[in-house]
């Protein structure tokens, strides 16, 4: 099986690094590596979801990639304390936002709140990476139905013309932060189920085209296998994006 598209390599820095200075140093070093890479890379070869306070500092430096947010507030402009709404993130320099990451879901984010966040983020022209993934697997495969339902409920009210800016990330919760990723076969099975859910919601043409990423314990040793055998168009990477050599290795091995 072949890679379908130019891979989307998305890093998720989570609550790292500790300071703006470290973040700037990382991006400058990564940019240097991209600029002098022996392997020919596309003009933009990485996405990095960073702590939101760093976005305005990093976006102007990221010539070979995109800087984005790890979450958005679903509140409207006004009198709510805490969180950044999509227009604020976008004007700070964010090109994209992750929504529905399991670590955000865990804090009590509701299905309804997620659907609002997706709509607001897309309306603001942020490329929106929506995460889904099962907590556990059962032999009967009911987790597939759970994931399909999640997609249907979250996207039902999204205007069709906004879908082109939506990306889905399959992140099995049991793989995130663990030593063991899903197998490419396990990933492929879910990708088919997700495309099926999208086809019934929006149509088969879009379902074939939508970019789907895999995330959960990806390293440079497993990255290419997911693209070649897992049916995905890119990767969402936590730990291996927080270390410059590991992240750059993934960028070069996958392109
Ligand atoms: P991990 O995290 O690569 O460290 O497992 C992935 C994620 O949380 O997106």
CSV table of C-alpha atoms and ligand atoms in Angstrom, one decimal:
chain,number,residue,atom,x,y,z
A,1,UNK,CA,0.0,0.0,0.0
A,2,UNK,CA,1.2,3.5,-0.8
A,3,UNK,CA,1.1,6.8,1.0
A,4,UNK,CA,-1.9,8.7,-0.3
A,5,UNK,CA,-0.7,12.3,0.1
A,6,UNK,CA,2.2,14.4,1.3
A,7,UNK,CA,2.2,13.3,5.0
A,8,UNK,CA,1.0,15.8,7.6
A,9,UNK,CA,3.4,15.6,10.5
A,10,UNK,CA,1.8,17.2,13.5
A,11,UNK,CA,3.6,17.6,16.8
A,12,UNK,CA,1.8,18.2,20.1
A,13,UNK,CA,4.0,19.8,22.7
A,14,UNK,CA,1.4,19.5,25.5
A,15,UNK,CA,2.7,21.4,28.5
A,16,UNK,CA,6.3,21.7,27.3
A,17,UNK,CA,8.7,23.4,27.1
A,18,UNK,CA,8.9,25.3,30.4
A,19,UNK,CA,9.8,28.7,29.0
A,20,UNK,CA,9.4,30.8,25.9
A,21,UNK,CA,13.2,30.9,25.5
A,22,UNK,CA,13.4,27.1,25.2
A,23,UNK,CA,10.5,27.1,22.7
A,24,UNK,CA,12.1,29.8,20.5
A,25,UNK,CA,15.4,27.9,20.7
A,26,UNK,CA,13.7,24.7,19.5
A,27,UNK,CA,11.9,26.3,16.6
A,28,UNK,CA,15.1,28.1,15.5
A,29,UNK,CA,17.0,24.8,15.5
A,30,UNK,CA,14.2,23.0,13.7
A,31,UNK,CA,14.1,25.7,11.1
A,32,UNK,CA,17.8,25.4,10.5
A,33,UNK,CA,17.5,21.6,10.1
A,34,UNK,CA,14.7,22.0,7.6
A,35,UNK,CA,16.5,24.7,5.6
A,36,UNK,CA,19.7,22.6,5.3
A,37,UNK,CA,18.1,19.2,5.0
A,38,UNK,CA,19.7,16.8,2.6
A,39,UNK,CA,16.3,15.2,2.0
A,40,UNK,CA,14.1,17.4,-0.1
A,41,UNK,CA,11.2,18.5,2.0
A,42,UNK,CA,8.0,20.3,1.0
A,43,UNK,CA,7.9,24.1,1.6
A,44,UNK,CA,5.9,23.5,4.8
A,45,UNK,CA,6.9,20.2,6.4
A,46,UNK,CA,5.6,20.3,10.0
A,47,UNK,CA,2.8,21.4,12.2
A,48,UNK,CA,3.4,22.1,15.9
A,49,UNK,CA,0.7,22.6,18.4
A,50,UNK,CA,2.3,24.6,21.2
A,51,UNK,CA,1.2,26.2,24.5
A,52,UNK,CA,-1.0,29.1,23.4
A,53,UNK,CA,1.1,31.7,25.1
A,54,UNK,CA,4.0,30.8,22.8
A,55,UNK,CA,2.1,31.1,19.5
A,56,UNK,CA,2.8,34.7,18.8
A,57,UNK,CA,6.5,34.2,19.5
A,58,UNK,CA,6.9,31.1,17.4
A,59,UNK,CA,4.6,31.7,14.4
A,60,UNK,CA,6.9,34.4,12.8
A,61,UNK,CA,9.9,32.0,13.1
A,62,UNK,CA,8.2,28.9,11.6
A,63,UNK,CA,9.0,29.4,7.9
A,64,UNK,CA,8.9,25.7,7.1
A,65,UNK,CA,5.9,24.8,9.2
A,66,UNK,CA,2.7,25.8,10.9
A,67,UNK,CA,2.2,26.8,14.5
A,68,UNK,CA,-1.2,25.9,16.1
A,69,UNK,CA,-3.1,25.6,19.4
A,70,UNK,CA,-3.9,22.5,21.4
A,71,UNK,CA,-7.4,23.5,22.2
A,72,UNK,CA,-9.8,26.5,21.8
A,73,UNK,CA,-12.4,28.0,24.0
A,74,UNK,CA,-15.9,27.5,22.8
A,75,UNK,CA,-17.1,30.6,24.5
A,76,UNK,CA,-18.2,33.7,22.5
A,77,UNK,CA,-16.4,37.0,22.7
A,78,UNK,CA,-17.2,38.5,26.0
A,79,UNK,CA,-17.3,38.0,29.7
A,80,UNK,CA,-15.9,34.5,30.4
A,81,UNK,CA,-12.7,34.1,32.3
A,82,UNK,CA,-9.9,31.9,31.0
A,83,UNK,CA,-9.2,30.3,27.6
A,84,UNK,CA,-8.6,31.7,24.1
A,85,UNK,CA,-11.3,31.8,21.4
A,86,UNK,CA,-10.4,30.9,17.8
A,87,UNK,CA,-10.2,34.6,16.6
A,88,UNK,CA,-7.6,35.3,19.3
A,89,UNK,CA,-5.5,32.3,18.5
A,90,UNK,CA,-5.7,33.0,14.8
A,91,UNK,CA,-4.7,36.7,15.2
A,92,UNK,CA,-1.8,35.5,17.4
A,93,UNK,CA,-0.5,33.4,14.4
A,94,UNK,CA,-2.1,30.0,14.8
A,95,UNK,CA,-2.9,28.3,11.6
A,96,UNK,CA,-4.6,25.3,13.1
A,97,UNK,CA,-6.1,23.9,16.3
A,98,UNK,CA,-6.5,20.5,17.9
A,99,UNK,CA,-9.9,19.8,19.3
A,100,UNK,CA,-11.1,16.9,21.4
A,101,UNK,CA,-7.8,15.5,22.5
A,102,UNK,CA,-8.4,12.8,25.1
A,103,UNK,CA,-6.4,14.8,27.7
A,104,UNK,CA,-8.9,17.7,27.2
A,105,UNK,CA,-11.9,15.4,27.1
A,106,UNK,CA,-10.7,14.0,30.5
A,107,UNK,CA,-11.1,17.4,32.1
A,108,UNK,CA,-14.9,17.2,31.5
A,109,UNK,CA,-15.2,18.7,28.0
A,110,UNK,CA,-18.7,17.7,26.8
A,111,UNK,CA,-19.8,16.4,23.4
A,112,UNK,CA,-21.8,19.6,23.0
A,113,UNK,CA,-18.9,21.8,23.9
A,114,UNK,CA,-16.7,20.0,21.4
A,115,UNK,CA,-19.2,20.4,18.6
A,116,UNK,CA,-19.3,24.2,19.3
A,117,UNK,CA,-15.5,24.4,19.3
A,118,UNK,CA,-15.2,22.6,16.0
A,119,UNK,CA,-17.7,25.0,14.4
A,120,UNK,CA,-16.1,28.1,15.8
A,121,UNK,CA,-12.6,27.0,14.8
A,122,UNK,CA,-13.6,26.2,11.3
A,123,UNK,CA,-15.5,29.4,10.9
A,124,UNK,CA,-12.3,31.2,11.9
A,125,UNK,CA,-10.5,29.4,9.1
A,126,UNK,CA,-8.3,27.4,11.4
A,127,UNK,CA,-7.4,24.0,10.1
A,128,UNK,CA,-9.1,21.9,12.7
A,129,UNK,CA,-7.8,18.6,13.9
A,130,UNK,CA,-10.5,16.6,15.6
A,131,UNK,CA,-9.3,13.8,17.8
A,132,UNK,CA,-11.3,10.6,18.4
A,133,UNK,CA,-10.2,7.3,20.0
A,134,UNK,CA,-11.5,4.5,22.1
A,135,UNK,CA,-10.5,4.1,25.7
A,136,UNK,CA,-10.5,0.3,25.4
A,137,UNK,CA,-11.2,-2.3,22.8
A,138,UNK,CA,-13.7,-5.2,23.0
A,139,UNK,CA,-13.9,-8.3,20.8
A,140,UNK,CA,-17.3,-7.4,19.5
A,141,UNK,CA,-16.0,-4.2,18.0
A,142,UNK,CA,-18.5,-1.9,19.7
A,143,UNK,CA,-15.7,0.7,20.0
A,144,UNK,CA,-16.0,1.2,16.2
A,145,UNK,CA,-19.6,2.2,16.6
A,146,UNK,CA,-18.6,4.5,19.5
A,147,UNK,CA,-16.1,6.3,17.3
A,148,UNK,CA,-18.6,6.5,14.4
A,149,UNK,CA,-21.2,8.0,16.7
A,150,UNK,CA,-18.7,10.5,18.0
A,151,UNK,CA,-18.0,11.7,14.5
A,152,UNK,CA,-21.7,12.0,13.6
A,153,UNK,CA,-22.7,13.9,16.7
A,154,UNK,CA,-19.8,16.3,16.6
A,155,UNK,CA,-20.1,17.2,12.9
A,156,UNK,CA,-23.9,17.2,12.4
A,157,UNK,CA,-24.3,20.9,12.6
A,158,UNK,CA,-21.2,21.9,10.7
A,159,UNK,CA,-21.9,23.7,7.4
A,160,UNK,CA,-20.7,21.6,4.5
A,161,UNK,CA,-18.6,24.3,3.0
A,162,UNK,CA,-16.3,24.3,6.1
A,163,UNK,CA,-15.5,20.6,5.9
A,164,UNK,CA,-12.5,21.0,3.6
A,165,UNK,CA,-10.5,22.5,6.5
A,166,UNK,CA,-11.2,19.6,8.9
A,167,UNK,CA,-8.7,16.8,9.7
A,168,UNK,CA,-9.5,13.8,11.9
A,169,UNK,CA,-6.9,12.2,14.2
A,170,UNK,CA,-7.4,8.7,15.4
A,171,UNK,CA,-5.8,8.5,18.8
A,172,UNK,CA,-6.6,5.3,20.8
A,173,UNK,CA,-6.5,6.5,24.4
A,174,UNK,CA,-4.7,3.4,25.5
A,175,UNK,CA,-1.8,4.1,23.2
A,176,UNK,CA,-1.3,7.8,24.1
A,177,UNK,CA,1.7,8.2,26.5
A,178,UNK,CA,2.3,4.4,26.5
A,179,UNK,CA,5.1,2.4,25.0
A,180,UNK,CA,2.9,0.5,22.5
A,181,UNK,CA,1.2,2.1,19.6
A,182,UNK,CA,-1.7,0.5,17.8
A,183,UNK,CA,-0.7,-1.9,15.0
A,184,UNK,CA,-1.1,-0.6,11.5
A,185,UNK,CA,-3.9,-3.2,11.0
A,186,UNK,CA,-5.8,-1.9,14.1
A,187,UNK,CA,-5.4,1.6,12.7
A,188,UNK,CA,-6.6,0.7,9.2
A,189,UNK,CA,-9.7,-0.9,10.6
A,190,UNK,CA,-10.7,2.3,12.4
A,191,UNK,CA,-9.8,4.5,9.5
A,192,UNK,CA,-12.3,2.5,7.4
A,193,UNK,CA,-15.0,3.0,10.1
A,194,UNK,CA,-14.3,6.7,10.3
A,195,UNK,CA,-14.5,7.2,6.5
A,196,UNK,CA,-17.8,5.2,6.6
A,197,UNK,CA,-19.2,7.5,9.2
A,198,UNK,CA,-18.1,10.6,7.3
A,199,UNK,CA,-19.6,9.2,4.0
A,200,UNK,CA,-23.0,8.7,5.6
A,201,UNK,CA,-22.8,12.3,7.0
A,202,UNK,CA,-21.3,14.3,4.1
A,203,UNK,CA,-20.9,11.9,1.1
A,204,UNK,CA,-18.5,9.4,-0.2
A,205,UNK,CA,-16.4,11.9,-2.3
A,206,UNK,CA,-15.5,13.9,0.8
A,207,UNK,CA,-15.0,10.7,2.9
A,208,UNK,CA,-12.4,9.5,0.5
A,209,UNK,CA,-10.5,12.8,0.6
A,210,UNK,CA,-10.6,13.8,4.2
A,211,UNK,CA,-7.2,13.6,5.9
A,212,UNK,CA,-7.0,11.2,8.8
A,213,UNK,CA,-4.0,11.1,11.1
A,214,UNK,CA,-2.8,8.4,13.6
A,215,UNK,CA,-1.6,9.4,17.1
A,216,UNK,CA,-0.4,7.4,20.1
A,217,UNK,CA,3.2,6.4,20.9
A,218,UNK,CA,4.5,7.1,17.4
A,219,UNK,CA,8.3,7.1,17.1
A,220,UNK,CA,10.6,7.4,14.1
A,221,UNK,CA,10.7,3.6,13.9
A,222,UNK,CA,6.9,3.2,13.5
A,223,UNK,CA,6.0,6.4,11.7
A,224,UNK,CA,6.4,5.2,8.1
A,225,UNK,CA,4.5,2.0,8.7
A,226,UNK,CA,1.4,3.9,9.7
A,227,UNK,CA,1.5,5.9,6.5
A,228,UNK,CA,2.2,2.8,4.3
A,229,UNK,CA,0.0,0.3,6.0
A,230,UNK,CA,-2.3,2.1,8.4
A,231,UNK,CA,-4.3,4.0,5.8
A,232,UNK,CA,-3.6,7.4,7.3
A,233,UNK,CA,-2.3,10.6,5.8
A,234,UNK,CA,-0.2,11.8,8.7
A,235,UNK,CA,0.7,11.5,12.3
A,236,UNK,CA,-0.1,13.3,15.6
A,237,UNK,CA,3.0,13.0,17.7
A,238,UNK,CA,3.4,13.8,21.4
A,239,UNK,CA,6.6,12.8,23.1
A,240,UNK,CA,8.6,12.4,19.9
A,241,UNK,CA,7.8,16.0,18.9
A,242,UNK,CA,9.2,17.4,22.1
A,243,UNK,CA,12.7,16.4,21.3
A,244,UNK,CA,14.3,18.0,18.3
A,245,UNK,CA,16.3,15.1,16.8
A,246,UNK,CA,13.4,12.7,17.2
A,247,UNK,CA,10.9,15.1,15.6
A,248,UNK,CA,13.2,16.0,12.7
A,249,UNK,CA,13.9,12.3,12.1
A,250,UNK,CA,10.2,11.7,11.8
A,251,UNK,CA,9.8,14.6,9.4
A,252,UNK,CA,12.6,13.3,7.1
A,253,UNK,CA,11.8,9.6,7.3
A,254,UNK,CA,8.2,10.1,6.3
A,255,UNK,CA,8.7,12.5,3.4
B,1,LIG,P1,2.4,10.4,22.5
B,1,LIG,O1,1.1,11.4,22.5
B,1,LIG,O2,2.9,10.4,21.1
B,1,LIG,O3,3.3,10.9,23.5
B,1,LIG,O4,1.8,9.0,22.8
B,1,LIG,C1,0.3,11.5,21.4
B,1,LIG,C2,-0.8,12.6,21.7
B,1,LIG,O5,-1.2,12.8,22.9
B,1,LIG,O6,-1.2,13.3,20.8
